[in-house]
Amino acid sequence: MMPVVNECYMCDATATSEEHVPPECFFPKDSRTSLIKVPSCAEHNEANSKDVEYVRNVISTQRGTNEAAAKIFETTKRSFDHSPRLAARTFRTLTSVMIDGEETGAYRVDLPRHRRVMAAIAYALYFLDYGKKHRGDWHIFTPSFGYAQSVEGGEPDPWETLRRYAESGHYKSMPVRYPEVFKYGSIEAEQGQIIYRFEFYESVVVSAWTHFTTFAPLASIWMPTH
């Protein structure tokens, strides 16, 4: 079934533009042709622009990202130069930590802002992949983000089991133009649940799964490898 292209991918308002998925600013300028786009109303195309900027900046500064992220980091630096207040808020908790024997910096992420951006990507991809809107919420979990008390204080990570689950599914790889920037896979699980795995810059992994009015617990819908 084809999407209703005169309506926004997220709401029932008339579409007045197209939204890039992920947002265009995640892509280096030399990697912006034939990007995924969905019809969008003005609110859902522009209202979260500050969140998008923040999340793009956070992801591009993560340890282990690739050359595409290095290109985007130049934009991130300009973003911080333009708004010292944004830089101060982003890195206000910055501390030095040791990871795998290497000294690096760690800071706490504004998870509500991160979740809003990732949920918007999930809504858009669901609309693209299934030809209809997801009428519900999304659960967002980012295995690549460390648990603060573990990173900073060496406490046990209570999310470790979920991290293993997030990487254990048999995901169907979906076609994208620039996998070095963004790629994703999906699982169609029991009871109509959809699970997405996003990967940014070959390093930062985000899981998103559908949340309907009646939601099956994650443990009962996951499809782990054997």
Short mmCIF file of C-alpha atoms in Angstrom, two decimals:
data_model
loop_
_atom_site.label_atom_id
_atom_site.label_comp_id
_atom_site.label_asym_id
_atom_site.label_seq_id
_atom_site.Cartn_x
_atom_site.Cartn_y
_atom_site.Cartn_z
CA MET A 1 0.00 0.00 0.00
CA MET A 2 1.37 3.41 -0.96
CA PRO A 3 1.51 6.22 1.60
CA VAL A 4 -1.03 9.05 1.47
CA VAL A 5 1.44 11.54 0.04
CA ASN A 6 -0.67 14.63 0.65
CA GLU A 7 -0.49 14.07 4.42
CA CYS A 8 2.39 14.40 6.85
CA TYR A 9 4.26 11.21 7.71
CA MET A 10 3.57 11.74 11.42
CA CYS A 11 0.22 13.51 11.70
CA ASP A 12 -2.91 14.12 9.62
CA ALA A 13 -1.97 17.66 8.63
CA THR A 14 -1.45 18.50 4.96
CA ALA A 15 2.12 17.93 3.81
CA THR A 16 3.77 21.18 2.71
CA SER A 17 7.36 19.96 2.33
CA GLU A 18 9.56 16.89 2.48
CA GLU A 19 11.56 15.73 5.50
CA HIS A 20 14.97 14.10 5.01
CA VAL A 21 15.52 10.85 6.92
CA PRO A 22 17.77 11.18 8.87
CA PRO A 23 17.86 15.00 8.74
CA GLU A 24 20.04 16.35 5.95
CA CYS A 25 22.51 17.94 8.37
CA PHE A 26 23.69 14.45 9.40
CA PHE A 27 25.19 14.05 5.90
CA PRO A 28 28.39 15.68 4.63
CA LYS A 29 27.78 18.12 1.78
CA ASP A 30 29.28 15.69 -0.75
CA SER A 31 26.84 12.96 0.35
CA ARG A 32 23.41 14.53 -0.05
CA THR A 33 22.02 13.26 -3.35
CA SER A 34 19.04 10.86 -3.47
CA LEU A 35 18.47 10.95 0.29
CA ILE A 36 15.39 9.35 1.83
CA LYS A 37 12.52 11.85 2.07
CA VAL A 38 8.94 11.67 3.32
CA PRO A 39 6.08 14.20 3.07
CA SER A 40 5.88 16.46 6.10
CA CYS A 41 3.89 19.33 7.54
CA ALA A 42 5.81 22.46 8.53
CA GLU A 43 5.67 21.63 12.23
CA HIS A 44 7.20 18.18 11.92
CA ASN A 45 9.82 19.38 9.44
CA GLU A 46 11.04 22.40 11.37
CA ALA A 47 9.84 22.32 14.99
CA ASN A 48 12.62 19.98 16.18
CA SER A 49 15.50 21.72 14.37
CA LYS A 50 17.24 22.63 17.63
CA ASP A 51 16.98 19.04 18.86
CA VAL A 52 18.31 17.81 15.51
CA GLU A 53 21.31 20.14 15.77
CA TYR A 54 22.03 18.98 19.33
CA VAL A 55 21.75 15.27 18.47
CA ARG A 56 23.86 15.66 15.32
CA ASN A 57 26.54 17.36 17.41
CA VAL A 58 26.44 14.63 20.06
CA ILE A 59 26.66 11.74 17.61
CA SER A 60 29.46 13.31 15.57
CA THR A 61 31.60 13.67 18.71
CA GLN A 62 31.32 10.03 19.77
CA ARG A 63 34.39 7.85 20.04
CA GLY A 64 34.98 5.42 17.18
CA THR A 65 33.05 7.18 14.42
CA ASN A 66 34.32 7.26 10.83
CA GLU A 67 35.53 9.78 8.27
CA ALA A 68 31.98 10.89 7.45
CA ALA A 69 31.54 11.93 11.08
CA ALA A 70 34.88 13.76 10.93
CA LYS A 71 33.49 15.83 8.06
CA ILE A 72 30.33 16.56 10.01
CA PHE A 73 32.41 17.47 13.06
CA GLU A 74 33.61 20.53 11.14
CA THR A 75 29.97 21.65 11.00
CA THR A 76 29.59 20.74 14.67
CA LYS A 77 32.51 22.99 15.59
CA ARG A 78 30.91 25.87 13.69
CA SER A 79 27.67 25.16 15.54
CA PHE A 80 29.48 25.48 18.87
CA ASP A 81 31.36 28.59 17.72
CA HIS A 82 28.05 30.15 16.70
CA SER A 83 26.43 29.24 20.03
CA PRO A 84 28.87 29.05 22.95
CA ARG A 85 25.82 28.53 25.16
CA LEU A 86 24.97 25.33 23.27
CA ALA A 87 28.56 24.13 23.65
CA ALA A 88 28.50 24.90 27.37
CA ARG A 89 25.21 23.02 27.87
CA THR A 90 26.36 20.05 25.79
CA PHE A 91 29.67 19.58 27.63
CA ARG A 92 28.76 20.87 31.10
CA THR A 93 29.31 17.40 32.59
CA LEU A 94 32.47 16.62 30.59
CA THR A 95 34.92 14.51 32.56
CA SER A 96 38.05 12.53 31.78
CA VAL A 97 37.64 8.72 31.79
CA MET A 98 39.66 5.66 30.79
CA ILE A 99 38.08 3.33 28.21
CA ASP A 100 40.00 0.29 26.92
CA GLY A 101 43.17 1.76 28.37
CA GLU A 102 42.72 5.06 26.53
CA GLU A 103 41.97 8.40 28.15
CA THR A 104 38.99 10.12 26.61
CA GLY A 105 36.18 12.45 27.58
CA ALA A 106 32.65 11.52 28.60
CA TYR A 107 29.57 13.67 29.10
CA ARG A 108 25.92 13.07 29.85
CA VAL A 109 23.50 13.16 26.93
CA ASP A 110 20.13 14.89 27.07
CA LEU A 111 18.18 11.69 26.43
CA PRO A 112 14.73 13.29 25.94
CA ARG A 113 16.11 15.38 23.06
CA HIS A 114 17.89 12.36 21.63
CA ARG A 115 14.75 10.23 21.85
CA ARG A 116 12.60 12.85 20.11
CA VAL A 117 14.92 12.92 17.10
CA MET A 118 15.28 9.14 16.93
CA ALA A 119 11.52 8.64 17.25
CA ALA A 120 10.95 11.08 14.37
CA ILE A 121 13.33 9.01 12.23
CA ALA A 122 11.47 5.84 13.21
CA TYR A 123 8.07 7.35 12.34
CA ALA A 124 9.41 8.43 8.94
CA LEU A 125 10.97 5.06 8.10
CA TYR A 126 7.84 3.20 9.18
CA PHE A 127 5.81 5.44 6.85
CA LEU A 128 8.27 4.74 4.04
CA ASP A 129 8.54 0.99 4.64
CA TYR A 130 4.91 0.14 5.40
CA GLY A 131 2.97 2.77 3.49
CA LYS A 132 1.10 3.98 6.56
CA LYS A 133 1.62 5.95 9.73
CA HIS A 134 2.53 4.30 13.00
CA ARG A 135 -0.30 5.14 15.38
CA GLY A 136 1.54 4.87 18.63
CA ASP A 137 4.81 5.69 20.35
CA TRP A 138 8.37 4.39 19.97
CA HIS A 139 10.67 2.95 22.60
CA ILE A 140 14.21 4.25 22.02
CA PHE A 141 17.34 2.63 23.42
CA THR A 142 20.90 3.51 22.41
CA PRO A 143 23.33 0.65 23.12
CA SER A 144 26.27 2.85 22.13
CA PHE A 145 25.69 5.26 25.01
CA GLY A 146 27.32 4.11 28.22
CA TYR A 147 25.57 4.04 31.58
CA ALA A 148 26.86 7.11 33.44
CA GLN A 149 27.57 5.42 36.77
CA SER A 150 29.48 2.65 34.98
CA VAL A 151 31.55 4.98 32.82
CA GLU A 152 32.28 7.48 35.56
CA GLY A 153 32.32 5.31 38.66
CA GLY A 154 32.82 1.72 37.57
CA GLU A 155 29.42 0.53 38.79
CA PRO A 156 27.76 -2.50 37.12
CA ASP A 157 25.78 -1.64 34.00
CA PRO A 158 22.08 -2.52 34.56
CA TRP A 159 21.44 -2.20 30.82
CA GLU A 160 23.98 -4.79 29.70
CA THR A 161 21.37 -7.50 29.07
CA LEU A 162 19.32 -5.15 26.90
CA ARG A 163 22.47 -4.11 25.03
CA ARG A 164 23.11 -7.76 24.15
CA TYR A 165 19.51 -8.21 23.03
CA ALA A 166 19.75 -5.09 20.88
CA GLU A 167 22.64 -6.60 18.94
CA SER A 168 21.34 -10.15 18.74
CA GLY A 169 18.43 -9.85 16.32
CA HIS A 170 18.30 -11.02 12.70
CA TYR A 171 17.74 -7.62 11.09
CA LYS A 172 16.72 -7.27 7.47
CA SER A 173 19.08 -4.74 5.90
CA MET A 174 17.25 -1.91 4.15
CA PRO A 175 18.59 0.03 1.12
CA VAL A 176 20.20 3.41 1.78
CA ARG A 177 22.31 5.79 -0.31
CA TYR A 178 25.19 6.45 2.08
CA PRO A 179 25.67 3.58 4.55
CA GLU A 180 28.83 5.21 5.89
CA VAL A 181 26.55 7.94 7.27
CA PHE A 182 23.40 6.03 8.13
CA LYS A 183 22.08 2.52 7.64
CA TYR A 184 19.25 0.61 9.19
CA GLY A 185 17.71 -2.81 9.49
CA SER A 186 14.36 -4.07 10.73
CA ILE A 187 12.71 -7.06 12.35
CA GLU A 188 9.02 -7.86 12.04
CA ALA A 189 8.42 -9.52 15.38
CA GLU A 190 5.41 -11.13 17.01
CA GLN A 191 2.12 -9.30 17.65
CA GLY A 192 2.82 -6.79 14.88
CA GLN A 193 5.87 -5.26 16.56
CA ILE A 194 8.52 -3.63 14.39
CA ILE A 195 12.08 -3.26 15.66
CA TYR A 196 14.55 -0.95 13.93
CA ARG A 197 18.31 -0.84 14.29
CA PHE A 198 19.90 2.47 13.23
CA GLU A 199 23.64 2.89 12.78
CA PHE A 200 25.27 6.30 12.40
CA TYR A 201 28.81 6.75 11.09
CA GLU A 202 29.50 3.00 11.41
CA SER A 203 29.60 3.33 15.18
CA VAL A 204 26.61 4.77 17.04
CA VAL A 205 23.76 2.24 17.25
CA VAL A 206 20.17 3.09 18.20
CA SER A 207 17.28 0.67 18.67
CA ALA A 208 13.65 1.71 18.16
CA TRP A 209 10.63 -0.51 18.58
CA THR A 210 6.94 0.13 18.17
CA HIS A 211 4.77 0.86 21.15
CA PHE A 212 1.06 0.37 20.64
CA THR A 213 -1.76 0.78 23.17
CA THR A 214 -1.27 -2.89 24.03
CA PHE A 215 2.45 -3.52 24.12
CA ALA A 216 4.11 -6.92 24.39
CA PRO A 217 7.17 -6.94 26.67
CA LEU A 218 10.44 -6.73 24.77
CA ALA A 219 11.65 -10.10 26.01
CA SER A 220 8.66 -11.81 24.42
CA ILE A 221 8.98 -10.23 20.98
CA TRP A 222 12.74 -10.27 20.36
CA MET A 223 14.25 -12.72 17.90
CA PRO A 224 17.78 -13.46 19.18
CA THR A 225 20.43 -15.33 17.27
CA HIS A 226 21.28 -18.85 18.37
#
